[in-house]
Short mmCIF file of C-alpha atoms and ligand atoms in Angstrom, two decimals:
data_model
loop_
_atom_site.label_atom_id
_atom_site.label_comp_id
_atom_site.label_asym_id
_atom_site.label_seq_id
_atom_site.Cartn_x
_atom_site.Cartn_y
_atom_site.Cartn_z
CA MET B 1 -20.66 -2.67 14.46
CA LYS B 2 -22.11 -5.09 12.41
CA ASP B 3 -20.56 -8.45 11.60
CA TYR B 4 -19.35 -7.42 8.25
CA LYS B 5 -16.77 -10.51 7.83
CA ARG B 6 -20.15 -12.81 7.93
CA LEU B 7 -21.87 -10.48 5.21
CA ILE B 8 -18.95 -10.62 2.78
CA ASN B 9 -19.53 -12.47 -0.39
CA ARG B 10 -16.20 -14.18 -0.60
CA LYS B 11 -16.85 -15.11 -4.33
CA LYS B 12 -16.53 -11.07 -5.22
CA VAL B 13 -13.66 -9.88 -3.00
CA PRO B 14 -11.48 -7.11 -4.55
CA ALA B 15 -8.17 -8.43 -6.03
CA HIS B 16 -6.23 -5.19 -5.31
CA ILE B 17 -6.64 -3.23 -2.33
CA ALA B 18 -4.54 -0.15 -1.97
CA ILE B 19 -4.09 1.64 1.41
CA ILE B 20 -3.08 5.29 2.53
CA MET B 21 -1.99 4.80 6.30
CA ASP B 22 -3.10 8.13 7.72
CA GLY B 23 -3.12 9.37 11.10
CA ASN B 24 -0.13 7.96 12.84
CA GLY B 25 0.69 11.52 13.94
CA ARG B 26 -2.33 12.21 15.49
CA TRP B 27 -2.63 8.96 17.22
CA ALA B 28 0.57 9.44 18.80
CA LYS B 29 -0.50 12.88 19.95
CA LYS B 30 -3.61 11.61 21.44
CA ASN B 31 -1.92 9.05 23.39
CA SER B 32 0.95 11.37 24.50
CA LEU B 33 3.55 9.55 22.33
CA THR B 34 6.27 10.66 20.06
CA ARG B 35 5.29 10.49 16.24
CA SER B 36 8.03 7.80 15.90
CA GLU B 37 6.03 5.80 18.19
CA GLY B 38 2.82 6.38 16.31
CA HIS B 39 4.53 5.06 13.12
CA ARG B 40 5.71 2.19 15.20
CA GLN B 41 2.18 1.13 15.94
CA GLY B 42 1.16 1.84 12.57
CA ALA B 43 3.51 -0.97 11.54
CA GLU B 44 2.49 -3.35 14.36
CA ILE B 45 -1.06 -3.44 12.95
CA ILE B 46 -0.14 -4.55 9.67
CA GLU B 47 0.43 -8.44 10.28
CA PRO B 48 -3.51 -9.16 11.51
CA LEU B 49 -4.61 -7.16 8.57
CA MET B 50 -2.45 -9.35 6.17
CA ASP B 51 -4.01 -12.47 7.78
CA ALA B 52 -7.35 -11.01 7.20
CA ALA B 53 -6.43 -10.33 3.43
CA ILE B 54 -5.20 -13.95 3.20
CA ASP B 55 -8.19 -15.31 4.71
CA MET B 56 -10.33 -13.27 2.22
CA ARG B 57 -8.32 -14.50 -0.65
CA ILE B 58 -7.08 -10.88 -1.72
CA LYS B 59 -4.42 -11.07 -4.03
CA VAL B 60 -2.48 -7.80 -3.54
CA VAL B 61 -2.51 -5.22 -0.74
CA SER B 62 -0.67 -2.02 -1.89
CA LEU B 63 0.59 0.02 1.28
CA TYR B 64 1.68 3.94 0.88
CA ALA B 65 4.65 3.94 3.40
CA PHE B 66 6.25 6.88 2.32
CA SER B 67 5.59 9.29 -0.57
CA THR B 68 7.77 11.14 -2.73
CA GLU B 69 6.34 14.45 -0.76
CA ASN B 70 7.19 12.85 2.72
CA TRP B 71 10.88 13.96 2.09
CA LEU B 72 9.57 17.35 3.17
CA ARG B 73 9.01 16.12 6.79
CA PRO B 74 11.80 16.74 9.56
CA ARG B 75 15.16 14.58 8.79
CA THR B 76 14.62 12.96 12.42
CA GLU B 77 11.12 11.65 11.27
CA ILE B 78 12.39 10.31 7.83
CA LEU B 79 15.41 8.62 9.68
CA SER B 80 12.97 7.00 12.29
CA LEU B 81 10.85 5.47 9.35
CA TRP B 82 14.18 4.05 7.77
CA LYS B 83 14.70 2.46 10.99
CA LEU B 84 11.32 1.13 11.47
CA LEU B 85 11.49 -0.40 7.97
CA ASP B 86 14.79 -2.14 8.79
CA TYR B 87 13.20 -3.48 12.23
CA PHE B 88 9.98 -4.39 10.67
CA PHE B 89 11.78 -6.66 7.97
CA ARG B 90 14.27 -8.01 10.16
CA SER B 91 12.08 -8.96 12.77
CA LYS B 92 9.14 -10.02 10.56
CA ILE B 93 10.64 -11.72 7.52
CA ASP B 94 10.33 -15.38 8.76
CA MET B 95 6.82 -14.70 9.52
CA ILE B 96 6.28 -13.18 6.28
CA ARG B 97 7.96 -15.96 4.37
CA ASN B 98 5.96 -18.55 6.37
CA LYS B 99 2.55 -17.00 5.57
CA GLY B 100 3.09 -17.17 1.89
CA ILE B 101 3.33 -13.42 1.32
CA ARG B 102 5.56 -12.07 -1.59
CA ILE B 103 6.94 -8.58 -0.86
CA LYS B 104 7.43 -6.18 -3.49
CA HIS B 105 8.59 -2.68 -3.66
CA SER B 106 7.00 -0.08 -5.92
CA GLY B 107 9.04 3.20 -5.62
CA LEU B 108 11.85 5.24 -6.89
CA GLN B 109 15.33 4.29 -5.73
CA GLU B 110 17.09 7.84 -5.83
CA ARG B 111 17.38 9.23 -2.41
CA LEU B 112 16.37 5.98 -0.50
CA PRO B 113 19.48 5.12 1.80
CA ARG B 114 21.41 2.13 0.70
CA SER B 115 20.71 0.04 3.57
CA THR B 116 16.79 0.65 3.10
CA LEU B 117 17.07 -0.52 -0.55
CA ASN B 118 19.20 -3.41 0.53
CA THR B 119 16.58 -4.34 3.41
CA ILE B 120 13.76 -4.15 1.08
CA ARG B 121 15.51 -6.08 -1.90
CA HIS B 122 16.47 -8.85 0.68
CA ALA B 123 12.80 -9.14 1.64
CA GLU B 124 11.74 -9.42 -2.07
CA HIS B 125 14.42 -12.04 -2.70
CA GLU B 126 13.41 -13.96 0.13
CA THR B 127 9.66 -14.09 -0.66
CA ARG B 128 9.90 -14.35 -4.40
CA SER B 129 8.27 -17.75 -4.77
CA ASN B 130 5.35 -17.02 -2.37
CA ASN B 131 1.94 -16.68 -4.04
CA LYS B 132 -0.69 -16.21 -1.37
CA LEU B 133 -0.73 -12.49 -1.22
CA VAL B 134 1.39 -9.69 -2.69
CA LEU B 135 2.51 -7.14 0.17
CA ASN B 136 3.44 -3.91 -1.97
CA PHE B 137 5.23 -1.49 -0.43
CA CYS B 138 4.94 1.93 -1.98
CA LEU B 139 8.05 3.36 -0.57
CA ASN B 140 9.38 6.51 -2.19
CA TYR B 141 6.39 6.35 -4.58
CA GLY B 142 4.59 9.15 -6.28
CA GLY B 143 1.83 8.64 -9.05
CA ARG B 144 2.99 11.33 -11.27
CA GLN B 145 6.69 10.29 -11.03
CA ASP B 146 5.51 6.80 -11.61
CA ILE B 147 3.87 7.75 -14.86
CA LEU B 148 6.84 9.98 -15.97
CA GLN B 149 9.50 7.16 -15.32
CA ALA B 150 7.25 4.87 -17.19
CA VAL B 151 7.14 6.95 -20.37
CA ASN B 152 10.83 7.59 -20.09
CA ARG B 153 11.60 4.24 -19.66
CA TRP B 154 9.45 3.05 -22.72
CA ALA B 155 11.09 6.05 -24.81
CA GLY B 156 14.40 5.18 -23.92
CA ARG B 157 13.75 1.36 -25.00
CA ARG B 158 11.65 2.03 -28.16
CA ARG B 159 12.82 1.43 -31.60
CA GLY B 160 11.10 3.58 -34.41
CA SER B 161 8.19 6.06 -34.10
CA GLY B 162 4.97 5.49 -32.75
CA LYS B 163 2.73 6.26 -29.76
CA ILE B 164 2.71 4.77 -26.40
CA THR B 165 -0.16 2.62 -25.79
CA ALA B 166 -1.95 1.80 -22.36
CA ARG B 167 -0.40 -1.58 -22.18
CA GLN B 168 2.87 -0.52 -22.73
CA LEU B 169 2.64 2.28 -20.30
CA GLU B 170 1.18 -0.09 -17.64
CA GLY B 171 4.11 -2.60 -18.42
CA ASN B 172 6.52 0.13 -17.49
CA LEU B 173 4.89 1.23 -14.30
CA LEU B 174 6.41 0.42 -10.79
CA THR B 175 3.65 -1.74 -10.13
CA ALA B 176 3.93 -3.62 -13.46
CA GLY B 177 2.50 -7.02 -13.22
CA LEU B 178 -0.10 -6.18 -10.53
CA PRO B 179 -3.93 -5.89 -11.33
CA PRO B 180 -5.46 -2.40 -11.19
CA VAL B 181 -6.65 -1.37 -7.87
CA ASP B 182 -10.30 -2.14 -7.23
CA LEU B 183 -10.63 -0.64 -3.81
CA MET B 184 -8.77 2.29 -2.23
CA ILE B 185 -9.02 2.73 1.46
CA ARG B 186 -7.68 6.12 3.18
CA THR B 187 -7.82 6.39 7.01
CA GLY B 188 -7.25 9.49 9.20
CA GLY B 189 -10.25 11.45 7.95
CA GLU B 190 -8.70 13.21 4.80
CA TYR B 191 -10.63 12.84 1.53
CA ARG B 192 -7.59 12.81 -0.89
CA ILE B 193 -5.71 10.54 -3.17
CA SER B 194 -2.36 12.40 -2.50
CA ASN B 195 -0.50 11.40 -5.64
CA PHE B 196 -1.10 7.56 -4.70
CA LEU B 197 -1.43 5.12 -7.69
CA ILE B 198 -3.05 7.46 -9.95
CA TRP B 199 -3.19 5.53 -12.98
CA GLN B 200 -3.74 2.30 -11.44
CA LEU B 201 -6.57 3.87 -9.22
CA ALA B 202 -8.70 5.18 -12.24
CA TYR B 203 -11.80 2.78 -11.65
CA ALA B 204 -11.30 1.96 -8.02
CA GLU B 205 -13.94 2.47 -5.41
CA LEU B 206 -12.93 4.81 -2.63
CA PHE B 207 -13.43 4.23 1.09
CA PHE B 208 -12.70 7.00 3.50
CA THR B 209 -12.65 6.69 7.40
CA ASP B 210 -11.90 8.90 10.34
CA VAL B 211 -10.27 5.94 12.12
CA LEU B 212 -6.51 6.57 12.51
CA TRP B 213 -4.24 4.14 11.06
CA PRO B 214 -2.95 2.80 14.40
CA ASP B 215 -6.70 1.76 15.33
CA PHE B 216 -7.39 0.32 11.68
CA ARG B 217 -8.55 -3.50 12.61
CA PRO B 218 -9.44 -6.29 10.40
CA HIS B 219 -13.16 -5.43 11.17
CA HIS B 220 -12.69 -2.13 9.62
CA LEU B 221 -11.21 -3.97 6.37
CA TYR B 222 -14.03 -6.19 6.46
CA GLN B 223 -16.27 -3.18 6.35
CA ALA B 224 -14.58 -1.63 3.64
CA ILE B 225 -14.94 -4.80 1.51
CA TYR B 226 -18.35 -5.21 2.28
CA GLU B 227 -19.25 -1.52 1.22
CA PHE B 228 -17.17 -2.17 -2.21
CA GLN B 229 -19.42 -5.28 -2.83
CA ASN B 230 -22.35 -3.05 -2.41
CA ARG B 231 -21.49 -0.24 -4.90
CA GLU B 232 -22.32 -0.71 -8.41
CA ARG B 233 -19.22 -0.69 -10.59
CA ARG B 234 -19.92 0.35 -14.21
CA PHE B 235 -16.18 1.21 -15.58
CA GLY B 236 -17.85 4.17 -17.41
CA GLY B 237 -20.58 1.92 -19.04
CA LEU B 238 -24.29 1.76 -18.23
C1 FPP J 1 1.23 8.94 7.64
O1 FPP J 1 0.65 9.26 8.93
C2 FPP J 1 1.86 7.93 7.70
C3 FPP J 1 3.11 7.91 6.79
C4 FPP J 1 3.70 8.92 6.17
C5 FPP J 1 3.86 6.72 7.10
C6 FPP J 1 3.25 5.61 7.03
C7 FPP J 1 3.89 4.41 7.54
C8 FPP J 1 3.73 3.58 8.37
C9 FPP J 1 2.12 3.21 9.00
C10 FPP J 1 4.65 2.58 9.06
C11 FPP J 1 4.61 1.53 8.08
C12 FPP J 1 6.06 1.12 7.89
C13 FPP J 1 6.47 -0.09 7.86
C14 FPP J 1 8.09 0.02 7.86
C15 FPP J 1 5.88 -1.23 7.92
P1 FPP J 1 0.82 10.84 9.20
O2 FPP J 1 2.37 10.84 9.89
O3 FPP J 1 0.88 11.95 8.26
O4 FPP J 1 -0.06 11.21 10.28
P2 FPP J 1 -0.83 12.55 10.72
O5 FPP J 1 -1.65 13.13 9.44
O6 FPP J 1 -1.63 12.27 11.73
O7 FPP J 1 0.19 13.49 11.49
#
Protein backbone atom coordinates (compact mmCIF):
# COMPACT_ATOMS: atom_id res chain seq x y z
CA MET A 1 0.00 0.00 0.00
CA LYS A 2 1.17 3.54 -0.80
CA ASP A 3 2.48 5.68 2.05
CA TYR A 4 -0.61 7.90 2.03
CA LYS A 5 0.33 9.66 5.23
CA ARG A 6 3.39 11.14 3.56
CA LEU A 7 1.37 12.17 0.50
CA ILE A 8 -1.23 14.16 2.46
CA ASN A 9 -1.16 17.94 2.18
CA ARG A 10 -1.52 18.92 5.81
CA LYS A 11 -2.82 22.35 4.87
CA LYS A 12 -5.87 20.90 3.12
CA VAL A 13 -7.22 18.30 5.52
CA PRO A 14 -11.00 17.94 5.96
CA ALA A 15 -12.33 19.77 9.02
CA HIS A 16 -15.06 17.21 9.68
CA ILE A 17 -14.95 13.49 8.89
CA ALA A 18 -18.04 11.35 9.45
CA ILE A 19 -17.72 7.56 9.64
CA ILE A 20 -20.24 4.75 9.22
CA MET A 21 -18.53 1.94 11.12
CA ASP A 22 -20.00 -1.04 9.29
CA GLY A 23 -18.92 -4.69 9.26
CA ASN A 24 -18.50 -5.65 12.92
CA GLY A 25 -20.88 -8.59 12.57
CA ARG A 26 -19.20 -9.96 9.45
CA TRP A 27 -15.77 -9.53 11.01
CA ALA A 28 -16.94 -11.50 14.05
CA LYS A 29 -18.35 -14.29 11.90
CA LYS A 30 -15.13 -14.48 9.89
CA ASN A 31 -13.19 -14.88 13.13
CA SER A 32 -15.68 -17.31 14.75
CA LEU A 33 -16.62 -14.77 17.40
CA THR A 34 -19.95 -13.42 18.64
CA ARG A 35 -21.40 -10.21 17.17
CA SER A 36 -20.81 -8.49 20.52
CA GLU A 37 -17.13 -9.35 20.28
CA GLY A 38 -17.13 -7.79 16.84
CA HIS A 39 -18.52 -4.57 18.30
CA ARG A 40 -15.95 -4.72 21.09
CA GLN A 41 -13.12 -4.94 18.57
CA GLY A 42 -14.83 -2.10 16.69
CA ALA A 43 -14.59 0.05 19.79
CA GLU A 44 -10.95 -0.89 20.43
CA ILE A 45 -9.72 0.47 17.12
CA ILE A 46 -11.10 3.96 17.77
CA GLU A 47 -8.18 5.21 19.87
CA PRO A 48 -5.38 4.90 17.26
CA LEU A 49 -7.70 6.50 14.71
CA MET A 50 -8.24 9.45 17.04
CA ASP A 51 -4.48 9.79 17.46
CA ALA A 52 -4.16 9.92 13.69
CA ALA A 53 -6.97 12.48 13.42
CA ILE A 54 -5.33 14.70 16.05
CA ASP A 55 -1.98 14.38 14.29
CA MET A 56 -3.66 15.50 11.04
CA ARG A 57 -5.37 18.41 12.84
CA ILE A 58 -8.84 17.25 11.92
CA LYS A 59 -11.31 19.19 14.05
CA VAL A 60 -14.32 16.85 14.21
CA VAL A 61 -14.86 13.10 13.78
CA SER A 62 -18.48 11.91 13.86
CA LEU A 63 -19.06 8.21 14.52
CA TYR A 64 -22.34 6.48 13.69
CA ALA A 65 -22.49 4.27 16.77
CA PHE A 66 -26.23 3.48 16.85
CA SER A 67 -28.91 4.54 14.40
CA THR A 68 -32.61 5.04 15.09
CA GLU A 69 -33.11 1.97 12.86
CA ASN A 70 -30.75 -0.18 14.96
CA TRP A 71 -33.62 -0.64 17.48
CA LEU A 72 -34.79 -3.36 15.09
CA ARG A 73 -31.86 -5.56 16.17
CA PRO A 74 -32.25 -8.33 18.77
CA ARG A 75 -32.54 -7.00 22.31
CA THR A 76 -29.46 -8.93 23.42
CA GLU A 77 -27.31 -7.20 20.80
CA ILE A 78 -28.69 -3.78 21.75
CA LEU A 79 -28.01 -4.42 25.43
CA SER A 80 -24.47 -5.52 24.65
CA LEU A 81 -23.90 -2.23 22.80
CA TRP A 82 -25.00 -0.19 25.85
CA LYS A 83 -22.70 -2.29 28.05
CA LEU A 84 -19.86 -1.69 25.63
CA LEU A 85 -20.49 2.04 25.62
CA ASP A 86 -20.40 2.12 29.43
CA TYR A 87 -17.18 0.12 29.46
CA PHE A 88 -15.63 2.28 26.72
CA PHE A 89 -16.21 5.54 28.55
CA ARG A 90 -15.42 4.17 31.99
CA SER A 91 -12.10 2.71 30.90
CA LYS A 92 -11.04 5.42 28.46
CA ILE A 93 -12.28 8.71 29.86
CA ASP A 94 -8.90 9.69 31.37
CA MET A 95 -7.13 8.89 28.11
CA ILE A 96 -9.74 10.87 26.15
CA ARG A 97 -9.42 13.86 28.48
CA ASN A 98 -5.61 13.77 28.42
CA LYS A 99 -5.49 13.70 24.64
CA GLY A 100 -7.55 16.92 24.48
CA ILE A 101 -10.61 15.25 22.93
CA ARG A 102 -14.07 16.73 23.54
CA ILE A 103 -16.93 14.25 23.51
CA LYS A 104 -20.25 15.28 22.04
CA HIS A 105 -23.44 13.29 21.76
CA SER A 106 -25.63 13.87 18.71
CA GLY A 107 -28.77 11.81 19.03
CA LEU A 108 -32.25 11.53 20.41
CA GLN A 109 -32.69 10.95 24.12
CA GLU A 110 -35.90 8.95 23.83
CA ARG A 111 -35.58 5.17 24.38
CA LEU A 112 -31.93 5.38 25.47
CA PRO A 113 -31.41 3.77 28.90
CA ARG A 114 -30.89 6.35 31.64
CA SER A 115 -27.50 4.84 32.53
CA THR A 116 -26.27 5.19 28.92
CA LEU A 117 -27.44 8.79 28.80
CA ASN A 118 -25.69 9.48 32.08
CA THR A 119 -22.48 7.88 30.82
CA ILE A 120 -22.35 10.00 27.71
CA ARG A 121 -23.38 13.18 29.53
CA HIS A 122 -20.65 12.56 32.06
CA ALA A 123 -18.12 12.15 29.23
CA GLU A 124 -19.33 15.40 27.65
CA HIS A 125 -19.01 17.21 30.95
CA GLU A 126 -15.56 15.81 31.77
CA THR A 127 -14.15 16.87 28.40
CA ARG A 128 -16.06 20.12 27.89
CA SER A 129 -13.01 22.40 27.85
CA ASN A 130 -10.95 20.29 25.43
CA ASN A 131 -10.41 21.60 21.93
CA LYS A 132 -7.99 19.38 19.99
CA LEU A 133 -10.68 17.18 18.44
CA VAL A 134 -14.43 16.82 18.83
CA LEU A 135 -15.43 13.14 18.92
CA ASN A 136 -19.10 13.30 18.04
CA PHE A 137 -20.96 10.13 19.00
CA CYS A 138 -24.04 9.75 16.86
CA LEU A 139 -25.97 7.49 19.17
CA ASN A 140 -29.68 6.91 18.63
CA TYR A 141 -29.25 9.14 15.60
CA GLY A 142 -31.25 9.39 12.37
CA GLY A 143 -30.81 12.13 9.78
CA ARG A 144 -34.50 12.52 8.98
CA GLN A 145 -35.41 12.52 12.66
CA ASP A 146 -32.72 15.16 13.21
CA ILE A 147 -34.24 17.48 10.59
CA LEU A 148 -37.74 16.91 11.99
CA GLN A 149 -36.74 17.67 15.56
CA ALA A 150 -34.87 20.78 14.37
CA VAL A 151 -37.94 22.14 12.57
CA ASN A 152 -40.20 21.32 15.51
CA ARG A 153 -37.82 22.90 17.99
CA TRP A 154 -37.62 26.03 15.88
CA ALA A 155 -41.43 26.13 15.49
CA GLY A 156 -41.88 25.75 19.24
CA ARG A 157 -39.65 28.74 19.95
CA ARG A 158 -40.55 31.08 17.16
CA ARG A 159 -42.36 34.31 17.61
CA GLY A 160 -44.54 35.64 14.82
CA SER A 161 -44.72 34.20 11.34
CA GLY A 162 -42.09 33.65 8.66
CA LYS A 163 -40.30 30.72 7.09
CA ILE A 164 -37.42 28.83 8.61
CA THR A 165 -34.01 29.71 7.14
CA ALA A 166 -31.15 27.28 6.50
CA ARG A 167 -29.19 28.98 9.26
CA GLN A 168 -32.01 28.57 11.76
CA LEU A 169 -32.43 24.94 10.78
CA GLU A 170 -28.71 24.29 11.22
CA GLY A 171 -28.77 26.00 14.59
CA ASN A 172 -31.40 23.52 15.77
CA LEU A 173 -29.85 20.33 14.41
CA LEU A 174 -28.39 17.86 16.90
CA THR A 175 -24.97 18.75 15.47
CA ALA A 176 -25.43 22.52 15.96
CA GLY A 177 -22.08 24.27 16.22
CA LEU A 178 -20.15 21.66 14.21
CA PRO A 179 -18.88 22.44 10.69
CA PRO A 180 -20.49 20.65 7.73
CA VAL A 181 -19.09 17.21 6.90
CA ASP A 182 -16.26 17.33 4.32
CA LEU A 183 -15.57 13.61 4.05
CA MET A 184 -17.85 10.65 4.78
CA ILE A 185 -16.23 7.22 5.12
CA ARG A 186 -18.22 3.99 5.09
CA THR A 187 -16.53 0.67 5.81
CA GLY A 188 -17.95 -2.79 5.20
CA GLY A 189 -18.60 -2.66 1.46
CA GLU A 190 -22.09 -1.11 1.33
CA TYR A 191 -22.72 1.99 -0.76
CA ARG A 192 -25.38 3.80 1.24
CA ILE A 193 -25.80 6.80 3.50
CA SER A 194 -28.25 4.96 5.80
CA ASN A 195 -29.93 8.07 7.21
CA PHE A 196 -26.65 9.46 8.57
CA LEU A 197 -26.24 13.27 8.85
CA ILE A 198 -28.19 13.78 5.62
CA TRP A 199 -28.37 17.58 5.86
CA GLN A 200 -24.78 17.90 7.05
CA LEU A 201 -23.43 15.62 4.29
CA ALA A 202 -24.90 17.62 1.41
CA TYR A 203 -21.52 18.50 -0.15
CA ALA A 204 -19.33 15.86 1.46
CA GLU A 205 -16.98 13.68 -0.56
CA LEU A 206 -17.88 10.02 -0.09
CA PHE A 207 -15.30 7.28 0.45
CA PHE A 208 -16.42 3.64 0.48
CA THR A 209 -14.18 0.72 1.36
CA ASP A 210 -14.67 -3.05 1.63
CA VAL A 211 -12.50 -3.13 4.76
CA LEU A 212 -14.60 -4.27 7.73
CA TRP A 213 -14.64 -1.74 10.56
CA PRO A 214 -12.59 -3.78 13.08
CA ASP A 215 -9.85 -4.02 10.41
CA PHE A 216 -9.85 -0.27 9.68
CA ARG A 217 -6.49 1.28 10.58
CA PRO A 218 -4.90 4.74 10.43
CA HIS A 219 -3.41 3.98 7.00
CA HIS A 220 -6.97 3.50 5.67
CA LEU A 221 -7.91 6.86 7.15
CA TYR A 222 -4.89 8.45 5.46
CA GLN A 223 -5.93 6.87 2.17
CA ALA A 224 -9.42 8.40 2.50
CA ILE A 225 -7.96 11.84 3.28
CA TYR A 226 -5.56 11.55 0.35
CA GLU A 227 -8.42 10.67 -2.02
CA PHE A 228 -10.47 13.56 -0.62
CA GLN A 229 -7.62 15.93 -1.43
CA ASN A 230 -7.43 14.67 -4.97
CA ARG A 231 -11.05 15.30 -5.80
CA GLU A 232 -12.28 18.57 -7.13
CA ARG A 233 -14.92 20.10 -4.87
CA ARG A 234 -17.08 22.55 -6.72
CA PHE A 235 -20.04 22.95 -4.36
CA GLY A 236 -22.35 23.17 -7.36
CA GLY A 237 -20.30 25.82 -9.15
CA LEU A 238 -18.07 25.36 -12.20
C1 LIG B 1 -22.42 -1.88 12.22
O1 LIG B 1 -21.88 -3.17 12.04
C2 LIG B 1 -22.07 -1.37 13.51
C3 LIG B 1 -22.94 -0.98 14.47
C4 LIG B 1 -24.40 -0.98 14.32
C5 LIG B 1 -22.46 -0.53 15.78
C6 LIG B 1 -21.27 0.35 15.70
C7 LIG B 1 -20.64 0.31 16.99
C8 LIG B 1 -19.31 0.18 17.17
C9 LIG B 1 -18.28 0.14 16.15
C10 LIG B 1 -18.83 0.10 18.53
C11 LIG B 1 -18.45 1.49 18.94
C12 LIG B 1 -19.10 1.73 20.15
C13 LIG B 1 -18.52 2.28 21.18
C14 LIG B 1 -19.16 2.14 22.45
C15 LIG B 1 -17.28 3.02 21.15
P1 LIG B 1 -22.87 -4.37 11.82
O2 LIG B 1 -23.16 -4.98 13.14
O3 LIG B 1 -24.07 -3.91 11.05
O4 LIG B 1 -21.99 -5.33 10.94
P2 LIG B 1 -22.50 -6.32 9.82
O5 LIG B 1 -23.11 -5.49 8.73
O6 LIG B 1 -21.24 -7.00 9.38
O7 LIG B 1 -23.47 -7.27 10.47
